[in-house]
Amino acid sequence: MVMRKRFKSAGVLAVGALLLGVSACSQGSTTKTPEAGGASSGPANIKIAYQQWGPGTVMKNFLAGAKSEYEAANPGSKVEIVPIVASENDYYTKLQLMMRSANTAPDIVYEDTFLINSDITAGYLKPLDDYIKDWSDWSQFQDTAKGAAKGQDGKTYGVPDGTDTRALWYNKQIFAKAGLPADWQPKTWDDVLTAARAIKQKVPGVIPLNVYSGKPMGEASAMQGLEMLLYGTKDTLYNFDQQKWVVGSQGFKDSLNFVKTIFTEGIAPQPKQSLDPNWGNKVGSDLLPNGKLAIALDGSWLYNNWQKTGAKPWPQWSEVLGQTAMPTQDGSGKGKVSLSGGWTWAIPAKSKSPDAAWNFIKTLQTQKNATKYATDGAQIAVRKDVAADEGYKTSAKSTQFFTDLVAVTVYRPALPEYPKVSNEIITAMEAVMTGQSSPDEAAKNYDEAVESIVGKDKTTNQSQGQ
């Protein structure tokens, strides 16, 4: 799951080559379905685009299975799976370039929920309400998941396949060497820093604490990094009562000060490591399983690296690693923090075979297939029938812990302006982590950038209460 230098066209040559390859493939005819109110006009060829980055193959294998199932049930139809091999930032850029033209638009795209409103505004996505109204499975989806797939116009633009929460993963073996408890439950930011400092002193050669930061990690930096800190203060990104973006907040400065502290004291990775676009993959497939990292502020899905089908099978992970909630700044409020996101299957507005695409989405989201993906992909289920499945509930020791965090979780303001605001968050983080700006300077620059993006009349210095 994870979040972006989205508005810059990085890797234009690579994108151009990708678009040429996509446009060279025929779309085929459209299949009318009962949901669309028409009769069948024959088989259709459809394309499904998703992000493939790093060594993991869970999504690749899942889509291959669904393709076989769909083609067997729809003789003559062909499903072309189009992996976009790119880091998260570049994936969004490439996907948007593809969706701009009917010649290159896929029929189904894997869409991050935080982008739905900005992509609706750009005219990239097709509303799915006419399909969903006659789909009995829709009643199985939790209301919060449905809400994450809605646009500001009240229409639904995607079918969620899972959600996630975030917390602290920690290595009990490293903790034992540092004299720290196996049942670690920090209550404040200072408790987290104290543990990281002890590890640096007593267990040399190990990275004490990883908090994603900087532009290459994109939304992982904004969401899993600064926002996991910010929402532990008394401040927020957006005031929903006033419908204004928050600027001038002490919580934002304090969050940047936390970033400064861990990098200045050397209890975080080296800045050049954090600025590696592959850093997120390295955390899951190398640093944690090989005992090179003690504490990781990361997502519920992380263990999919260590399953039999993962990039780094590691049967012992559930015994070696513990999980604990990220505390609030001073232990106040709810005492713990989590942020949630999620992905959806969406149909581009310029798809040539939207009805066939909908039929394939229904194949992806049968109870059986949804359960398989939630289990193999280490997702928090968004369907009630999947959440109740015994195989899913017992698939990993961490499942219940991360599911319980849903009770305190926060969702990003998934507004059209958010991707641009997110980019300014990671710009501020990078300036602080590399020593180019003080936290106060970076916060001031962030405030000015947000005012420029949304307009000064759409900003406030008052956060909503937690």
GROMACS .gro file of C-alpha atoms in nm:
model
  466
    1MET     CA    1   0.000   0.000   0.000
    2VAL     CA    2   0.170   0.278  -0.040
    3MET     CA    3   0.217   0.743  -0.140
    4ARG     CA    4   0.485   1.208  -0.466
    5LYS     CA    5   0.629   1.398  -0.711
    6ARG     CA    6   0.322   1.334  -0.907
    7PHE     CA    7   0.293   1.647  -1.110
    8LYS     CA    8   0.636   1.626  -1.270
    9SER     CA    9   0.682   1.414  -1.582
   10ALA     CA   10   0.985   1.215  -1.474
   11GLY     CA   11   1.111   0.956  -1.717
   12VAL     CA   12   0.940   1.104  -2.022
   13LEU     CA   13   1.132   0.886  -2.267
   14ALA     CA   14   1.033   0.574  -2.079
   15VAL     CA   15   0.673   0.691  -2.074
   16GLY     CA   16   0.680   0.755  -2.445
   17ALA     CA   17   0.802   0.406  -2.513
   18LEU     CA   18   0.533   0.267  -2.286
   19LEU     CA   19   0.259   0.460  -2.463
   20LEU     CA   20   0.378   0.345  -2.805
   21GLY     CA   21   0.365  -0.013  -2.685
   22VAL     CA   22   0.017   0.029  -2.544
   23SER     CA   23  -0.126   0.202  -2.848
   24ALA     CA   24   0.002  -0.074  -3.078
   25CYS     CA   25  -0.246  -0.320  -2.922
   26SER     CA   26  -0.606  -0.338  -3.043
   27GLN     CA   27  -0.888  -0.287  -2.797
   28GLY     CA   28  -1.148  -0.515  -2.956
   29SER     CA   29  -1.523  -0.479  -2.938
   30THR     CA   30  -1.731  -0.382  -2.640
   31THR     CA   31  -1.927  -0.636  -2.439
   32LYS     CA   32  -2.263  -0.512  -2.314
   33THR     CA   33  -2.368  -0.648  -1.980
   34PRO     CA   34  -2.695  -0.651  -1.787
   35GLU     CA   35  -2.543  -0.396  -1.547
   36ALA     CA   36  -2.500  -0.152  -1.835
   37GLY     CA   37  -2.850  -0.217  -1.960
   38GLY     CA   38  -2.760  -0.371  -2.296
   39ALA     CA   39  -2.735  -0.708  -2.468
   40SER     CA   40  -2.404  -0.882  -2.529
   41SER     CA   41  -2.232  -0.787  -2.852
   42GLY     CA   42  -1.958  -1.046  -2.831
   43PRO     CA   43  -1.621  -1.088  -2.662
   44ALA     CA   44  -1.390  -0.797  -2.593
   45ASN     CA   45  -1.021  -0.747  -2.536
   46ILE     CA   46  -0.936  -0.547  -2.227
   47LYS     CA   47  -0.618  -0.411  -2.074
   48ILE     CA   48  -0.549  -0.383  -1.703
   49ALA     CA   49  -0.266  -0.161  -1.580
   50TYR     CA   50  -0.102  -0.186  -1.238
   51GLN     CA   51   0.227  -0.100  -1.070
   52GLN     CA   52   0.504  -0.361  -1.068
   53TRP     CA   53   0.802  -0.247  -0.861
   54GLY     CA   54   1.053  -0.453  -0.670
   55PRO     CA   55   1.072  -0.832  -0.645
   56GLY     CA   56   0.722  -0.900  -0.512
   57THR     CA   57   0.487  -1.108  -0.732
   58VAL     CA   58   0.164  -1.119  -0.530
   59MET     CA   59  -0.033  -0.887  -0.758
   60LYS     CA   60   0.119  -1.036  -1.073
   61ASN     CA   61   0.013  -1.387  -0.971
   62PHE     CA   62  -0.329  -1.270  -0.853
   63LEU     CA   63  -0.405  -1.099  -1.184
   64ALA     CA   64  -0.279  -1.398  -1.383
   65GLY     CA   65  -0.523  -1.622  -1.195
   66ALA     CA   66  -0.813  -1.382  -1.250
   67LYS     CA   67  -0.725  -1.355  -1.619
   68SER     CA   68  -0.744  -1.733  -1.661
   69GLU     CA   69  -1.073  -1.747  -1.475
   70TYR     CA   70  -1.226  -1.463  -1.676
   71GLU     CA   71  -1.113  -1.588  -2.017
   72ALA     CA   72  -1.246  -1.938  -1.940
   73ALA     CA   73  -1.585  -1.791  -1.848
   74ASN     CA   74  -1.591  -1.557  -2.149
   75PRO     CA   75  -1.477  -1.754  -2.458
   76GLY     CA   76  -1.306  -1.537  -2.717
   77SER     CA   77  -1.225  -1.258  -2.470
   78LYS     CA   78  -0.865  -1.164  -2.401
   79VAL     CA   79  -0.722  -0.988  -2.099
   80GLU     CA   80  -0.389  -0.813  -2.142
   81ILE     CA   81  -0.208  -0.739  -1.817
   82VAL     CA   82   0.008  -0.427  -1.848
   83PRO     CA   83   0.258  -0.395  -1.563
   84ILE     CA   84   0.392  -0.042  -1.525
   85VAL     CA   85   0.743  -0.096  -1.394
   86ALA     CA   86   0.800   0.223  -1.199
   87SER     CA   87   0.840   0.364  -0.852
   88GLU     CA   88   0.524   0.499  -0.693
   89ASN     CA   89   0.577   0.859  -0.805
   90ASP     CA   90   0.649   0.760  -1.163
   91TYR     CA   91   0.363   0.510  -1.169
   92TYR     CA   92   0.109   0.786  -1.111
   93THR     CA   93   0.265   1.004  -1.379
   94LYS     CA   94   0.274   0.724  -1.636
   95LEU     CA   95  -0.078   0.609  -1.557
   96GLN     CA   96  -0.215   0.960  -1.603
   97LEU     CA   97  -0.035   0.997  -1.934
   98MET     CA   98  -0.192   0.672  -2.050
   99MET     CA   99  -0.542   0.779  -1.943
  100ARG     CA  100  -0.529   1.107  -2.135
  101SER     CA  101  -0.585   0.947  -2.472
  102ALA     CA  102  -0.833   0.689  -2.599
  103ASN     CA  103  -0.546   0.538  -2.796
  104THR     CA  104  -0.349   0.454  -2.484
  105ALA     CA  105  -0.604   0.435  -2.202
  106PRO     CA  106  -0.626   0.095  -2.031
  107ASP     CA  107  -0.969  -0.045  -1.954
  108ILE     CA  108  -0.893  -0.100  -1.585
  109VAL     CA  109  -0.638   0.079  -1.367
  110TYR     CA  110  -0.513   0.027  -1.015
  111GLU     CA  111  -0.597   0.361  -0.857
  112ASP     CA  112  -0.477   0.490  -0.521
  113THR     CA  113  -0.773   0.635  -0.329
  114PHE     CA  114  -0.593   0.960  -0.253
  115LEU     CA  115  -0.578   1.035  -0.628
  116ILE     CA  116  -0.943   0.970  -0.709
  117ASN     CA  117  -1.066   1.328  -0.676
  118SER     CA  118  -0.775   1.485  -0.861
  119ASP     CA  119  -0.812   1.229  -1.142
  120ILE     CA  120  -1.187   1.291  -1.156
  121THR     CA  121  -1.116   1.663  -1.189
  122ALA     CA  122  -0.878   1.584  -1.476
  123GLY     CA  123  -1.149   1.379  -1.647
  124TYR     CA  124  -0.961   1.050  -1.625
  125LEU     CA  125  -1.215   0.825  -1.450
  126LYS     CA  126  -1.559   0.686  -1.529
  127PRO     CA  127  -1.830   0.675  -1.256
  128LEU     CA  128  -1.937   0.320  -1.174
  129ASP     CA  129  -2.280   0.384  -1.017
  130ASP     CA  130  -2.477   0.234  -1.308
  131TYR     CA  131  -2.284  -0.090  -1.264
  132ILE     CA  132  -2.278  -0.101  -0.885
  133LYS     CA  133  -2.652  -0.050  -0.837
  134ASP     CA  134  -2.724  -0.403  -0.965
  135TRP     CA  135  -2.419  -0.573  -0.809
  136SER     CA  136  -2.525  -0.765  -0.500
  137ASP     CA  137  -2.168  -0.793  -0.368
  138TRP     CA  138  -2.149  -0.415  -0.314
  139SER     CA  139  -2.349  -0.457   0.007
  140GLN     CA  140  -2.056  -0.657   0.149
  141PHE     CA  141  -1.820  -0.357   0.133
  142GLN     CA  142  -1.772  -0.153   0.448
  143ASP     CA  143  -1.903   0.204   0.434
  144THR     CA  144  -1.562   0.357   0.505
  145ALA     CA  145  -1.416   0.172   0.206
  146LYS     CA  146  -1.703   0.284  -0.014
  147GLY     CA  147  -1.644   0.642   0.098
  148ALA     CA  148  -1.278   0.625   0.002
  149ALA     CA  149  -1.380   0.540  -0.354
  150LYS     CA  150  -1.625   0.830  -0.389
  151GLY     CA  151  -1.572   1.159  -0.562
  152GLN     CA  152  -1.679   1.496  -0.430
  153ASP     CA  153  -1.975   1.467  -0.667
  154GLY     CA  154  -2.105   1.174  -0.461
  155LYS     CA  155  -2.047   0.919  -0.737
  156THR     CA  156  -1.834   0.607  -0.695
  157TYR     CA  157  -1.524   0.575  -0.911
  158GLY     CA  158  -1.356   0.259  -0.789
  159VAL     CA  159  -1.401  -0.078  -0.622
  160PRO     CA  160  -1.172  -0.108  -0.318
  161ASP     CA  161  -0.962  -0.423  -0.279
  162GLY     CA  162  -0.829  -0.360   0.072
  163THR     CA  163  -0.711  -0.101   0.317
  164ASP     CA  164  -0.419  -0.068   0.554
  165THR     CA  165  -0.302   0.082   0.881
  166ARG     CA  166   0.040   0.192   1.004
  167ALA     CA  167   0.242   0.130   1.317
  168LEU     CA  168   0.590   0.054   1.449
  169TRP     CA  169   0.754  -0.279   1.362
  170TYR     CA  170   1.049  -0.370   1.586
  171ASN     CA  171   1.308  -0.648   1.608
  172LYS     CA  172   1.287  -0.823   1.946
  173GLN     CA  173   1.634  -0.975   1.910
  174ILE     CA  174   1.794  -0.635   1.857
  175PHE     CA  175   1.588  -0.497   2.143
  176ALA     CA  176   1.720  -0.769   2.374
  177LYS     CA  177   2.079  -0.673   2.288
  178ALA     CA  178   1.997  -0.310   2.368
  179GLY     CA  179   1.831  -0.400   2.698
  180LEU     CA  180   1.486  -0.303   2.573
  181PRO     CA  181   1.165  -0.496   2.649
  182ALA     CA  182   1.022  -0.756   2.413
  183ASP     CA  183   0.675  -0.614   2.480
  184TRP     CA  184   0.764  -0.257   2.383
  185GLN     CA  185   0.483  -0.004   2.416
  186PRO     CA  186   0.609   0.352   2.375
  187LYS     CA  187   0.372   0.620   2.502
  188THR     CA  188   0.533   0.934   2.354
  189TRP     CA  189   0.770   1.042   2.078
  190ASP     CA  190   1.043   1.067   2.342
  191ASP     CA  191   0.996   0.698   2.421
  192VAL     CA  192   1.056   0.613   2.056
  193LEU     CA  193   1.366   0.833   2.043
  194THR     CA  194   1.500   0.690   2.370
  195ALA     CA  195   1.477   0.335   2.232
  196ALA     CA  196   1.645   0.435   1.906
  197ARG     CA  197   1.929   0.606   2.094
  198ALA     CA  198   1.983   0.297   2.310
  199ILE     CA  199   2.007   0.081   1.999
  200LYS     CA  200   2.261   0.316   1.838
  201GLN     CA  201   2.476   0.301   2.150
  202LYS     CA  202   2.452  -0.070   2.229
  203VAL     CA  203   2.399  -0.241   1.892
  204PRO     CA  204   2.639  -0.078   1.643
  205GLY     CA  205   2.599  -0.154   1.274
  206VAL     CA  206   2.219  -0.151   1.292
  207ILE     CA  207   1.991   0.129   1.172
  208PRO     CA  208   1.791   0.219   1.484
  209LEU     CA  209   1.483   0.377   1.325
  210ASN     CA  210   1.341   0.417   0.974
  211VAL     CA  211   1.092   0.693   0.900
  212TYR     CA  212   1.043   0.749   0.527
  213SER     CA  213   1.147   1.096   0.420
  214GLY     CA  214   1.225   1.281   0.099
  215LYS     CA  215   1.099   1.301  -0.256
  216PRO     CA  216   1.200   0.962  -0.402
  217MET     CA  217   0.974   0.775  -0.157
  218GLY     CA  218   0.684   1.002  -0.249
  219GLU     CA  219   0.363   0.945  -0.058
  220ALA     CA  220   0.533   0.696   0.172
  221SER     CA  221   0.728   0.995   0.304
  222ALA     CA  222   0.424   1.221   0.330
  223MET     CA  223   0.183   0.967   0.476
  224GLN     CA  224   0.394   0.710   0.662
  225GLY     CA  225   0.643   0.976   0.760
  226LEU     CA  226   0.528   1.327   0.841
  227GLU     CA  227   0.152   1.268   0.864
  228MET     CA  228   0.200   0.982   1.112
  229LEU     CA  229   0.379   1.242   1.324
  230LEU     CA  230   0.149   1.537   1.255
  231TYR     CA  231  -0.168   1.350   1.350
  232GLY     CA  232  -0.008   1.269   1.682
  233THR     CA  233   0.003   1.639   1.763
  234LYS     CA  234  -0.291   1.869   1.824
  235ASP     CA  235  -0.284   1.974   1.459
  236THR     CA  236  -0.407   1.833   1.127
  237LEU     CA  237  -0.355   1.893   0.756
  238TYR     CA  238  -0.709   2.005   0.682
  239ASN     CA  239  -0.997   2.155   0.879
  240PHE     CA  240  -1.309   1.980   0.749
  241ASP     CA  241  -1.545   2.206   0.948
  242GLN     CA  242  -1.407   2.516   0.782
  243GLN     CA  243  -1.315   2.332   0.459
  244LYS     CA  244  -0.973   2.492   0.468
  245TRP     CA  245  -0.612   2.373   0.465
  246VAL     CA  246  -0.417   2.428   0.786
  247VAL     CA  247  -0.105   2.644   0.775
  248GLY     CA  248   0.116   2.790   1.047
  249SER     CA  249   0.067   2.492   1.276
  250GLN     CA  250   0.305   2.412   1.560
  251GLY     CA  251   0.238   2.043   1.502
  252PHE     CA  252   0.383   2.066   1.152
  253LYS     CA  253   0.698   2.232   1.288
  254ASP     CA  254   0.725   1.975   1.567
  255SER     CA  255   0.694   1.694   1.314
  256LEU     CA  256   0.976   1.842   1.106
  257ASN     CA  257   1.180   1.878   1.425
  258PHE     CA  258   1.137   1.504   1.485
  259VAL     CA  259   1.270   1.441   1.133
  260LYS     CA  260   1.564   1.672   1.202
  261THR     CA  261   1.640   1.497   1.531
  262ILE     CA  262   1.660   1.145   1.392
  263PHE     CA  263   1.877   1.241   1.097
  264THR     CA  264   2.101   1.479   1.291
  265GLU     CA  265   2.162   1.224   1.567
  266GLY     CA  266   2.229   0.943   1.322
  267ILE     CA  267   1.949   0.721   1.451
  268ALA     CA  268   1.786   0.722   1.106
  269PRO     CA  269   1.937   0.589   0.782
  270GLN     CA  270   2.189   0.806   0.605
  271PRO     CA  271   2.007   1.068   0.394
  272LYS     CA  272   2.148   0.914   0.075
  273GLN     CA  273   1.990   0.582   0.176
  274SER     CA  274   1.651   0.739   0.245
  275LEU     CA  275   1.669   0.914  -0.093
  276ASP     CA  276   1.702   0.583  -0.278
  277PRO     CA  277   1.380   0.517  -0.476
  278ASN     CA  278   1.419   0.147  -0.387
  279TRP     CA  279   1.443   0.215  -0.014
  280GLY     CA  280   1.094   0.090   0.065
  281ASN     CA  281   1.166  -0.243  -0.103
  282LYS     CA  282   1.497  -0.273   0.080
  283VAL     CA  283   1.328  -0.223   0.417
  284GLY     CA  284   1.097  -0.517   0.358
  285SER     CA  285   1.318  -0.754   0.162
  286ASP     CA  286   1.660  -0.690   0.319
  287LEU     CA  287   1.690  -0.468   0.625
  288LEU     CA  288   1.422  -0.619   0.848
  289PRO     CA  289   1.463  -0.988   0.760
  290ASN     CA  290   1.842  -0.963   0.781
  291GLY     CA  291   1.846  -0.786   1.118
  292LYS     CA  292   1.986  -0.457   0.984
  293LEU     CA  293   1.699  -0.236   1.106
  294ALA     CA  294   1.558  -0.222   1.458
  295ILE     CA  295   1.241  -0.009   1.429
  296ALA     CA  296   1.036   0.067   1.118
  297LEU     CA  297   0.743   0.308   1.100
  298ASP     CA  298   0.560   0.120   0.827
  299GLY     CA  299   0.244  -0.043   0.703
  300SER     CA  300   0.031  -0.344   0.788
  301TRP     CA  301   0.114  -0.506   0.452
  302LEU     CA  302   0.486  -0.532   0.521
  303TYR     CA  303   0.483  -0.903   0.600
  304ASN     CA  304   0.375  -0.995   0.247
  305ASN     CA  305   0.750  -0.979   0.170
  306TRP     CA  306   0.807  -1.272   0.406
  307GLN     CA  307   0.536  -1.515   0.305
  308LYS     CA  308   0.610  -1.816   0.086
  309THR     CA  309   0.497  -1.615  -0.217
  310GLY     CA  310   0.685  -1.301  -0.109
  311ALA     CA  311   1.011  -1.141  -0.219
  312LYS     CA  312   1.199  -1.267   0.088
  313PRO     CA  313   1.040  -1.575   0.246
  314TRP     CA  314   1.105  -1.556   0.620
  315PRO     CA  315   0.908  -1.807   0.828
  316GLN     CA  316   1.045  -1.670   1.157
  317TRP     CA  317   0.922  -1.315   1.108
  318SER     CA  318   0.625  -1.343   1.342
  319GLU     CA  319   0.853  -1.452   1.627
  320VAL     CA  320   1.137  -1.207   1.561
  321LEU     CA  321   0.928  -0.895   1.497
  322GLY     CA  322   0.682  -0.722   1.726
  323GLN     CA  323   0.429  -0.453   1.644
  324THR     CA  324   0.325  -0.160   1.856
  325ALA     CA  325   0.117   0.149   1.790
  326MET     CA  326   0.284   0.477   1.700
  327PRO     CA  327   0.225   0.699   2.004
  328THR     CA  328   0.102   1.055   1.998
  329GLN     CA  329   0.355   1.330   2.064
  330ASP     CA  330   0.302   1.349   2.439
  331GLY     CA  331   0.063   1.060   2.499
  332SER     CA  332  -0.247   1.279   2.486
  333GLY     CA  333  -0.557   1.239   2.271
  334LYS     CA  334  -0.621   0.880   2.170
  335GLY     CA  335  -0.266   0.792   2.272
  336LYS     CA  336  -0.192   0.622   1.943
  337VAL     CA  337  -0.190   0.713   1.574
  338SER     CA  338  -0.256   0.536   1.248
  339LEU     CA  339  -0.326   0.649   0.896
  340SER     CA  340  -0.512   0.444   0.639
  341GLY     CA  341  -0.518   0.442   0.264
  342GLY     CA  342  -0.611   0.186   0.007
  343TRP     CA  343  -0.636   0.110  -0.361
  344THR     CA  344  -0.925   0.057  -0.599
  345TRP     CA  345  -0.992  -0.093  -0.938
  346ALA     CA  346  -1.119   0.188  -1.158
  347ILE     CA  347  -1.225   0.226  -1.521
  348PRO     CA  348  -1.074   0.515  -1.720
  349ALA     CA  349  -1.319   0.752  -1.884
  350LYS     CA  350  -1.161   0.675  -2.223
  351SER     CA  351  -1.174   0.298  -2.194
  352LYS     CA  352  -1.305   0.143  -2.516
  353SER     CA  353  -1.451  -0.160  -2.337
  354PRO     CA  354  -1.592  -0.036  -2.005
  355ASP     CA  355  -1.863  -0.303  -1.978
  356ALA     CA  356  -1.617  -0.588  -2.022
  357ALA     CA  357  -1.386  -0.409  -1.779
  358TRP     CA  358  -1.664  -0.409  -1.519
  359ASN     CA  359  -1.715  -0.781  -1.566
  360PHE     CA  360  -1.345  -0.835  -1.501
  361ILE     CA  361  -1.357  -0.621  -1.187
  362LYS     CA  362  -1.641  -0.841  -1.065
  363THR     CA  363  -1.417  -1.142  -1.126
  364LEU     CA  364  -1.140  -0.980  -0.925
  365GLN     CA  365  -1.383  -0.912  -0.643
  366THR     CA  366  -1.568  -1.238  -0.594
  367GLN     CA  367  -1.560  -1.340  -0.229
  368LYS     CA  368  -1.312  -1.618  -0.309
  369ASN     CA  369  -1.073  -1.393  -0.503
  370ALA     CA  370  -1.104  -1.104  -0.259
  371THR     CA  371  -1.017  -1.338   0.027
  372LYS     CA  372  -0.717  -1.474  -0.160
  373TYR     CA  373  -0.578  -1.128  -0.232
  374ALA     CA  374  -0.640  -0.997   0.120
  375THR     CA  375  -0.454  -1.300   0.256
  376ASP     CA  376  -0.165  -1.316   0.008
  377GLY     CA  377  -0.132  -0.938  -0.019
  378ALA     CA  378  -0.141  -0.874   0.357
  379GLN     CA  379  -0.439  -0.642   0.321
  380ILE     CA  380  -0.692  -0.538   0.582
  381ALA     CA  381  -1.021  -0.666   0.443
  382VAL     CA  382  -1.282  -0.416   0.326
  383ARG     CA  383  -1.549  -0.679   0.265
  384LYS     CA  384  -1.749  -0.809   0.560
  385ASP     CA  385  -1.750  -1.166   0.432
  386VAL     CA  386  -1.373  -1.161   0.386
  387ALA     CA  387  -1.317  -1.014   0.732
  388ALA     CA  388  -1.523  -1.298   0.878
  389ASP     CA  389  -1.332  -1.569   0.692
  390GLU     CA  390  -1.138  -1.792   0.934
  391GLY     CA  391  -0.855  -1.848   0.690
  392TYR     CA  392  -0.806  -1.475   0.651
  393LYS     CA  393  -0.832  -1.401   1.023
  394THR     CA  394  -0.564  -1.657   1.108
  395SER     CA  395  -0.339  -1.589   0.809
  396ALA     CA  396  -0.086  -1.388   1.012
  397LYS     CA  397  -0.024  -1.308   1.377
  398SER     CA  398  -0.027  -0.936   1.303
  399THR     CA  399  -0.368  -0.933   1.129
  400GLN     CA  400  -0.571  -0.863   1.442
  401PHE     CA  401  -0.329  -0.599   1.572
  402PHE     CA  402  -0.342  -0.394   1.254
  403THR     CA  403  -0.717  -0.444   1.213
  404ASP     CA  404  -0.773  -0.307   1.565
  405LEU     CA  405  -0.595   0.014   1.465
  406VAL     CA  406  -0.886   0.095   1.233
  407ALA     CA  407  -1.061   0.225   1.544
  408VAL     CA  408  -0.813   0.515   1.575
  409THR     CA  409  -0.708   0.557   1.213
  410VAL     CA  410  -0.717   0.881   1.013
  411TYR     CA  411  -0.767   0.921   0.639
  412ARG     CA  412  -0.589   1.180   0.430
  413PRO     CA  413  -0.798   1.467   0.290
  414ALA     CA  414  -0.852   1.306  -0.050
  415LEU     CA  415  -0.928   1.634  -0.222
  416PRO     CA  416  -0.815   1.739  -0.570
  417GLU     CA  417  -0.544   1.962  -0.419
  418TYR     CA  418  -0.400   1.693  -0.191
  419PRO     CA  419  -0.141   1.549  -0.434
  420LYS     CA  420   0.015   1.895  -0.475
  421VAL     CA  421   0.006   1.955  -0.100
  422SER     CA  422   0.164   1.614  -0.046
  423ASN     CA  423   0.448   1.710  -0.278
  424GLU     CA  424   0.514   2.017  -0.062
  425ILE     CA  425   0.519   1.798   0.250
  426ILE     CA  426   0.795   1.578   0.112
  427THR     CA  427   0.981   1.884  -0.016
  428ALA     CA  428   0.983   2.023   0.339
  429MET     CA  429   1.095   1.688   0.481
  430GLU     CA  430   1.381   1.656   0.235
  431ALA     CA  431   1.499   2.010   0.302
  432VAL     CA  432   1.516   1.932   0.675
  433MET     CA  433   1.670   1.584   0.651
  434THR     CA  434   1.948   1.709   0.423
  435GLY     CA  435   2.016   2.019   0.635
  436GLN     CA  436   1.917   2.262   0.360
  437SER     CA  437   1.652   2.426   0.580
  438SER     CA  438   1.565   2.450   0.945
  439PRO     CA  439   1.226   2.309   1.047
  440ASP     CA  440   1.090   2.663   1.088
  441GLU     CA  441   1.215   2.767   0.743
  442ALA     CA  442   1.079   2.453   0.579
  443ALA     CA  443   0.742   2.498   0.752
  444LYS     CA  444   0.725   2.860   0.636
  445ASN     CA  445   0.799   2.755   0.277
  446TYR     CA  446   0.534   2.484   0.304
  447ASP     CA  447   0.274   2.734   0.426
  448GLU     CA  448   0.348   2.970   0.138
  449ALA     CA  449   0.330   2.685  -0.113
  450VAL     CA  450  -0.006   2.565   0.020
  451GLU     CA  451  -0.147   2.918   0.004
  452SER     CA  452  -0.029   2.936  -0.357
  453ILE     CA  453  -0.189   2.599  -0.442
  454VAL     CA  454  -0.531   2.645  -0.280
  455GLY     CA  455  -0.558   3.022  -0.238
  456LYS     CA  456  -0.506   3.212   0.086
  457ASP     CA  457  -0.881   3.226   0.148
  458LYS     CA  458  -0.882   2.844   0.162
  459THR     CA  459  -0.631   2.827   0.449
  460THR     CA  460  -0.666   2.855   0.824
  461ASN     CA  461  -0.439   2.834   1.125
  462GLN     CA  462  -0.699   2.640   1.321
  463SER     CA  463  -0.683   2.260   1.323
  464GLN     CA  464  -0.974   2.037   1.406
  465GLY     CA  465  -0.954   1.852   1.735
  466GLN     CA  466  -0.838   1.493   1.731
   0.00000   0.00000   0.00000
